CSV table of C-alpha atoms in Angstrom, one decimal:
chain,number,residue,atom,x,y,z
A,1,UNK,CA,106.2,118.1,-32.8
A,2,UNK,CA,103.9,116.9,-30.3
A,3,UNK,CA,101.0,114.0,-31.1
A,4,UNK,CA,97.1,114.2,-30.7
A,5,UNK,CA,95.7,111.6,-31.9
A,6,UNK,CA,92.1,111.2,-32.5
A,7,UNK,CA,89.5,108.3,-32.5
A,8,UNK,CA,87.7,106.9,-34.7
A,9,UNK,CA,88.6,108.6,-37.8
A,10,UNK,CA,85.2,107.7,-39.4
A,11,UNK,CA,82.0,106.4,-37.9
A,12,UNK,CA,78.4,106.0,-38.8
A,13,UNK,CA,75.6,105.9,-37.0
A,14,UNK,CA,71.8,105.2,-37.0
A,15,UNK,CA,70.0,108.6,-36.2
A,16,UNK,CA,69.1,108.3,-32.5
A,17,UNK,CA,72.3,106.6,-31.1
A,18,UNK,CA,75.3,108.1,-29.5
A,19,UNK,CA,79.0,108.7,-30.7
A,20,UNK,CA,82.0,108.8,-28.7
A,21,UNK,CA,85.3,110.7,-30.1
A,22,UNK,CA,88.2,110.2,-28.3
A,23,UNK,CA,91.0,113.1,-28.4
A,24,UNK,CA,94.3,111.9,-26.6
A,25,UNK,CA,97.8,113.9,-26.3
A,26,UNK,CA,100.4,111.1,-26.9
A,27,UNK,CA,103.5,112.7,-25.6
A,28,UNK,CA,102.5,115.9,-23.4
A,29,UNK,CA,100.1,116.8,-20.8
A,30,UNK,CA,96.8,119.1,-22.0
A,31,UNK,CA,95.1,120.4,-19.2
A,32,UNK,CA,92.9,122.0,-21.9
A,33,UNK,CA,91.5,120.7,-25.2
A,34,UNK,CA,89.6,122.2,-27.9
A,35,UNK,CA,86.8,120.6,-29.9
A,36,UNK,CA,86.1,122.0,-33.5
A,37,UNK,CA,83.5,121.2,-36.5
A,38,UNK,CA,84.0,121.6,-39.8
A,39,UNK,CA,81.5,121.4,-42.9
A,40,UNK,CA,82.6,120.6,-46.0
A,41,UNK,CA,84.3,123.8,-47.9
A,42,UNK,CA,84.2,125.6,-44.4
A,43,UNK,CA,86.2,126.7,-42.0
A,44,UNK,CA,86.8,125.7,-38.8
A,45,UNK,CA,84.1,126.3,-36.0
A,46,UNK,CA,84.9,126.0,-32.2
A,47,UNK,CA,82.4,124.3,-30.3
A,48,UNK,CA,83.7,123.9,-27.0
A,49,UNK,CA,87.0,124.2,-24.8
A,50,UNK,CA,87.6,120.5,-22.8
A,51,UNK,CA,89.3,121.6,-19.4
A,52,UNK,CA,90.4,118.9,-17.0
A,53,UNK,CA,88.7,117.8,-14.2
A,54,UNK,CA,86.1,120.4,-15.0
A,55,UNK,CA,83.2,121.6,-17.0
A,56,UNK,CA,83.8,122.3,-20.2
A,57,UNK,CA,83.1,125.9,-21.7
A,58,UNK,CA,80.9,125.7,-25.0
A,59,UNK,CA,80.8,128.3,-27.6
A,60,UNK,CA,77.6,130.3,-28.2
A,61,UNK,CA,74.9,128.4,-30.1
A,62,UNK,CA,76.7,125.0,-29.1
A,63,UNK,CA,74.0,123.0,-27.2
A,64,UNK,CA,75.8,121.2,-24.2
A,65,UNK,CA,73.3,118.7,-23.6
A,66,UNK,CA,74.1,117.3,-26.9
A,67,UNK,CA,77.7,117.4,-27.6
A,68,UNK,CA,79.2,116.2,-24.1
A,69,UNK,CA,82.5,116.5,-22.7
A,70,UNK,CA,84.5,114.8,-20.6
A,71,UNK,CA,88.0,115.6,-20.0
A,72,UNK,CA,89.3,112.8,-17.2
A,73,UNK,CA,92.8,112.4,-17.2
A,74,UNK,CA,95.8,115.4,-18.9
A,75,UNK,CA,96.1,113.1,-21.6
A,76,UNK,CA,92.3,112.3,-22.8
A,77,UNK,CA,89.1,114.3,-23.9
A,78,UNK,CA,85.7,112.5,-25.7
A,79,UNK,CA,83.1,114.2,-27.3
A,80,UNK,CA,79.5,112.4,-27.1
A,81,UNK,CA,77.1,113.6,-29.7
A,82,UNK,CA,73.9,112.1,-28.4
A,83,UNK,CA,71.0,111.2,-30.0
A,84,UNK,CA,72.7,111.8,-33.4
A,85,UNK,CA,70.4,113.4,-36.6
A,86,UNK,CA,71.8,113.6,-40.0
A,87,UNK,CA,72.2,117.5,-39.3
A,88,UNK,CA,75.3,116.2,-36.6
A,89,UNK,CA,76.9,114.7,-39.9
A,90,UNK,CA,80.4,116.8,-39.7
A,91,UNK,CA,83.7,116.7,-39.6
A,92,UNK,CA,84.7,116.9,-36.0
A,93,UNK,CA,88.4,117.9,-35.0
A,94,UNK,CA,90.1,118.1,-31.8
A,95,UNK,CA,93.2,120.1,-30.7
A,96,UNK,CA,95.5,120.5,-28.1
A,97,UNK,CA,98.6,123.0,-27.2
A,98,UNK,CA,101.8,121.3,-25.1
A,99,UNK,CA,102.8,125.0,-24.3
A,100,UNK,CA,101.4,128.4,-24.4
A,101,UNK,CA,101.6,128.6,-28.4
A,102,UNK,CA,101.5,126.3,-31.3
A,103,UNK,CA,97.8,124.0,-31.0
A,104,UNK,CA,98.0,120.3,-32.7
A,105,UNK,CA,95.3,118.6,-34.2
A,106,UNK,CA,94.1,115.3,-34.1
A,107,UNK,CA,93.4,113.6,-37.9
A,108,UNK,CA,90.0,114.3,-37.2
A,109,UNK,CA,86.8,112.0,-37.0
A,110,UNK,CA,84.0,111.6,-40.0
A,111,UNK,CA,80.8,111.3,-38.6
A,112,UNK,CA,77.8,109.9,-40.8
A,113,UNK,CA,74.6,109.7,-39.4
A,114,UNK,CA,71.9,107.8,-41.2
B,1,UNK,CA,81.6,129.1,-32.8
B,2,UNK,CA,83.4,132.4,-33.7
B,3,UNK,CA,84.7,131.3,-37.1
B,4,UNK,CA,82.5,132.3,-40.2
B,5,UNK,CA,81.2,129.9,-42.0
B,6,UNK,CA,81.9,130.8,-45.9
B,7,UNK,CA,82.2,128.5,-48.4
B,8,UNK,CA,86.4,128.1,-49.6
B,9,UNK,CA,87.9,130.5,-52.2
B,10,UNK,CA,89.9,129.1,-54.4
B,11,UNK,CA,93.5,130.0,-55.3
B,12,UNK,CA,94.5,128.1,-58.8
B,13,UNK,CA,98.3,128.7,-59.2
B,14,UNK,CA,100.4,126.9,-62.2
B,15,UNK,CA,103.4,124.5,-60.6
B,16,UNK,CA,106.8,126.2,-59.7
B,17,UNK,CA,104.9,130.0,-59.6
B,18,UNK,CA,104.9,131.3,-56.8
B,19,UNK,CA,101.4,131.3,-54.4
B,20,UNK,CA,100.1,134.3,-52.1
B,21,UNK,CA,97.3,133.1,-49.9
B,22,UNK,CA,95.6,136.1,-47.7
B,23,UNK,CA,93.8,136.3,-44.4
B,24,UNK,CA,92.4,139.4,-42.5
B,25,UNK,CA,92.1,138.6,-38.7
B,26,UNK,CA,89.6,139.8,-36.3
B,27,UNK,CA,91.3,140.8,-32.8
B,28,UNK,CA,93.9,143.9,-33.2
B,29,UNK,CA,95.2,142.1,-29.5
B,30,UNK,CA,96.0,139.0,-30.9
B,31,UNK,CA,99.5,138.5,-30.5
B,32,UNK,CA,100.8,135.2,-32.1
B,33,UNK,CA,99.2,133.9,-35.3
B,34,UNK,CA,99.9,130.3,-37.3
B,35,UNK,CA,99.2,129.0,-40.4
B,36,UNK,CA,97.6,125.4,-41.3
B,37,UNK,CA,97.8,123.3,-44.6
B,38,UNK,CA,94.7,120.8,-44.2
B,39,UNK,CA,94.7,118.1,-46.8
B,40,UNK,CA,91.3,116.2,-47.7
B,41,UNK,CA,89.9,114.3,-44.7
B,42,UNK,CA,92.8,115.1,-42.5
B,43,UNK,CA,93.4,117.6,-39.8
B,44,UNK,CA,95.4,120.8,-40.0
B,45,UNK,CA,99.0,120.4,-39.7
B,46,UNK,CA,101.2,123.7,-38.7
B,47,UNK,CA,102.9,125.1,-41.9
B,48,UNK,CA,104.6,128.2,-39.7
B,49,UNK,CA,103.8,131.1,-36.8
B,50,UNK,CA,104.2,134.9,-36.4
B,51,UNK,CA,104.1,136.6,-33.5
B,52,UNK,CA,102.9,140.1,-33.0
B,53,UNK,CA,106.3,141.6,-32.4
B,54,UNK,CA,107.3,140.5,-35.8
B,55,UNK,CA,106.6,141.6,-39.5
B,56,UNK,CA,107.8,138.9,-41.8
B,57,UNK,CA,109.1,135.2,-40.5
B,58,UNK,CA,110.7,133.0,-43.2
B,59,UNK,CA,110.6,129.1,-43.2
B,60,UNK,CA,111.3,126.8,-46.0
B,61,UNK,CA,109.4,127.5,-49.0
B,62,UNK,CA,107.5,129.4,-47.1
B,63,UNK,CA,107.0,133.3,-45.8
B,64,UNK,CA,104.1,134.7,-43.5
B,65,UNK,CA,103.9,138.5,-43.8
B,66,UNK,CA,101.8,140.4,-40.6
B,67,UNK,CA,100.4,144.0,-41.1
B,68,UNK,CA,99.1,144.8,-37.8
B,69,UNK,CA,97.7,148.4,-39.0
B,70,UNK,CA,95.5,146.7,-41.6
B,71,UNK,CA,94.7,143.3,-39.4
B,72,UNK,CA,96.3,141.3,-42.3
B,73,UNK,CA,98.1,137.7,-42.6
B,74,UNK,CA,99.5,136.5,-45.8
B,75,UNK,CA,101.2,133.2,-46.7
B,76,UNK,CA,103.7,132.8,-49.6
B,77,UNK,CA,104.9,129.3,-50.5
B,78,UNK,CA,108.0,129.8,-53.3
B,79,UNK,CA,107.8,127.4,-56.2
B,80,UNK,CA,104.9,125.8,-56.1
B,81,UNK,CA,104.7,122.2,-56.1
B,82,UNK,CA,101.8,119.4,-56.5
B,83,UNK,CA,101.9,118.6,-52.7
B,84,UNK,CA,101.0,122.1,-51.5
B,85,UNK,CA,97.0,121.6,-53.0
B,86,UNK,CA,95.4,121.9,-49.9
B,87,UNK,CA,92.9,124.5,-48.0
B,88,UNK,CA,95.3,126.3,-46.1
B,89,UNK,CA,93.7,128.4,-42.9
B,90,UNK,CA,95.1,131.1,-40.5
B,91,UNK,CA,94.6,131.1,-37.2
B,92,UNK,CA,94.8,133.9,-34.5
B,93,UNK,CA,95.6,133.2,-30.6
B,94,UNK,CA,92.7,134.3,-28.3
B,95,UNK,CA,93.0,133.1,-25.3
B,96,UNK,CA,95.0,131.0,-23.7
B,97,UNK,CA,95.5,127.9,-25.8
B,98,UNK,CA,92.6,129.3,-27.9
B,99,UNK,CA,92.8,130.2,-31.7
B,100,UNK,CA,89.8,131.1,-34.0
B,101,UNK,CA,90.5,129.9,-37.9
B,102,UNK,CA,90.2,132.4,-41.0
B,103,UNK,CA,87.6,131.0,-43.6
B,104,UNK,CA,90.3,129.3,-45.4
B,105,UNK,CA,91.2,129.4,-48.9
B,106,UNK,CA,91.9,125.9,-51.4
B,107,UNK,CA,95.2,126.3,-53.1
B,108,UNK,CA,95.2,123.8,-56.6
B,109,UNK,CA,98.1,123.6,-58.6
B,110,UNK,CA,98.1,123.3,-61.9
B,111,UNK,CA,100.6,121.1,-64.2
């Protein structure tokens, strides 16, 4: 099956500083990825779909100006949480479909804010 | 996001039964559904699909089941084994590219 591969897989941060999480399709092109957050025993929330070479689309109640997207190249998406708090503390997953159908994940990144 | 956010069921099954993990979706236009087996700290990994035109697909070990009149997934995994304990999710196409994620359900296994 096709790769996504996500990174970091964990990172912490002082509250106040910025993250960046890479998502990158290894062997296909993704002109669209999808970002996702997950707290613990929950499902899967999207937050935001990454299209390339424009803006991205956020879900409702997703605040823009704090998780940033940037979706360069068919092959890379990152996700900037800036000015993290401890309430940003989440699992964050990225996805990505090589065709009209199945979506991959990436392993996911831990993110610790302290 | 779209996706509820309910804390996991829990499905405890003894090793080499058989499991039967539900999911009711949202959209009655959703045409092409998938399952996911998450494992702690990792992302979801695709267990098998269904699409709308279908009622029952078979994989190995596995079986998803699709009643469209009732907006209902299920997933059965045959004989049980310690290496299926995971959360397992469904997940219905919405758009192109885009899924939204049931609120999952932890499968344990039992010795």
């Amino acid at each position: 099956g096709a790769v996504v591969s996500q990174h970091p897989s964990r990172v912490i941060c002082k509250s106040g500083t910025s993250v960046k999480i890479e998502c990158r399709s290894l062997d296909f092109q993704a002109t669209t990825m999808f970002w996702y957050r997950q707290f613990p025993k929950q499902s899967l929330m999207l937050m935001a779909t990454s299209n390339e070479g424009s803006k991205a689309t956020y879900e409702q109640g997703v605040e823009k100006d704090k998780f940033l997207i940037n979706h360069a190249s068919l092959t890379l998406s990152t996700l900037t949480v800036t000015s993290a708090h401890p309430e940003d503390s989440s699992f964050y997953i990225c996805s990505a479909s090589p065709e009209v159908a199945e979506a991959f994940f990436g392993q996911g990144t831990r993110l610790t804010v302290v | 996001g779209e996706s509820v956010g309910l804390h996991l069921p829990t499905l405890s099954v003894q090793e080499g039964d058989n499991s039967i993990i539900n999911c009711a979706y949202s959209n009655s236009a959703s045409d092409y559904f998938i399952w996911y087996k998450q494992e702690s700290g990792k992302g979801p990994q695709f267990i098998i699909d269904i699409r709308s035109n279908m009622d029952k697909r078979q994989g190995q070990r596995v079986t998803v089941l699709l009643n469209k009149t009732v907006k209902h997934l299920s997933l059965q995994i045959a004989a049980t084994q310690p290496g299926d304990s995971a959360v397992y999710f469904c997940a219905e196409k919405v758009g192109t590219y885009k899924y939204i994620f049931g609120t999952g359900t932890r499968l344990k296994v039992l010795a």
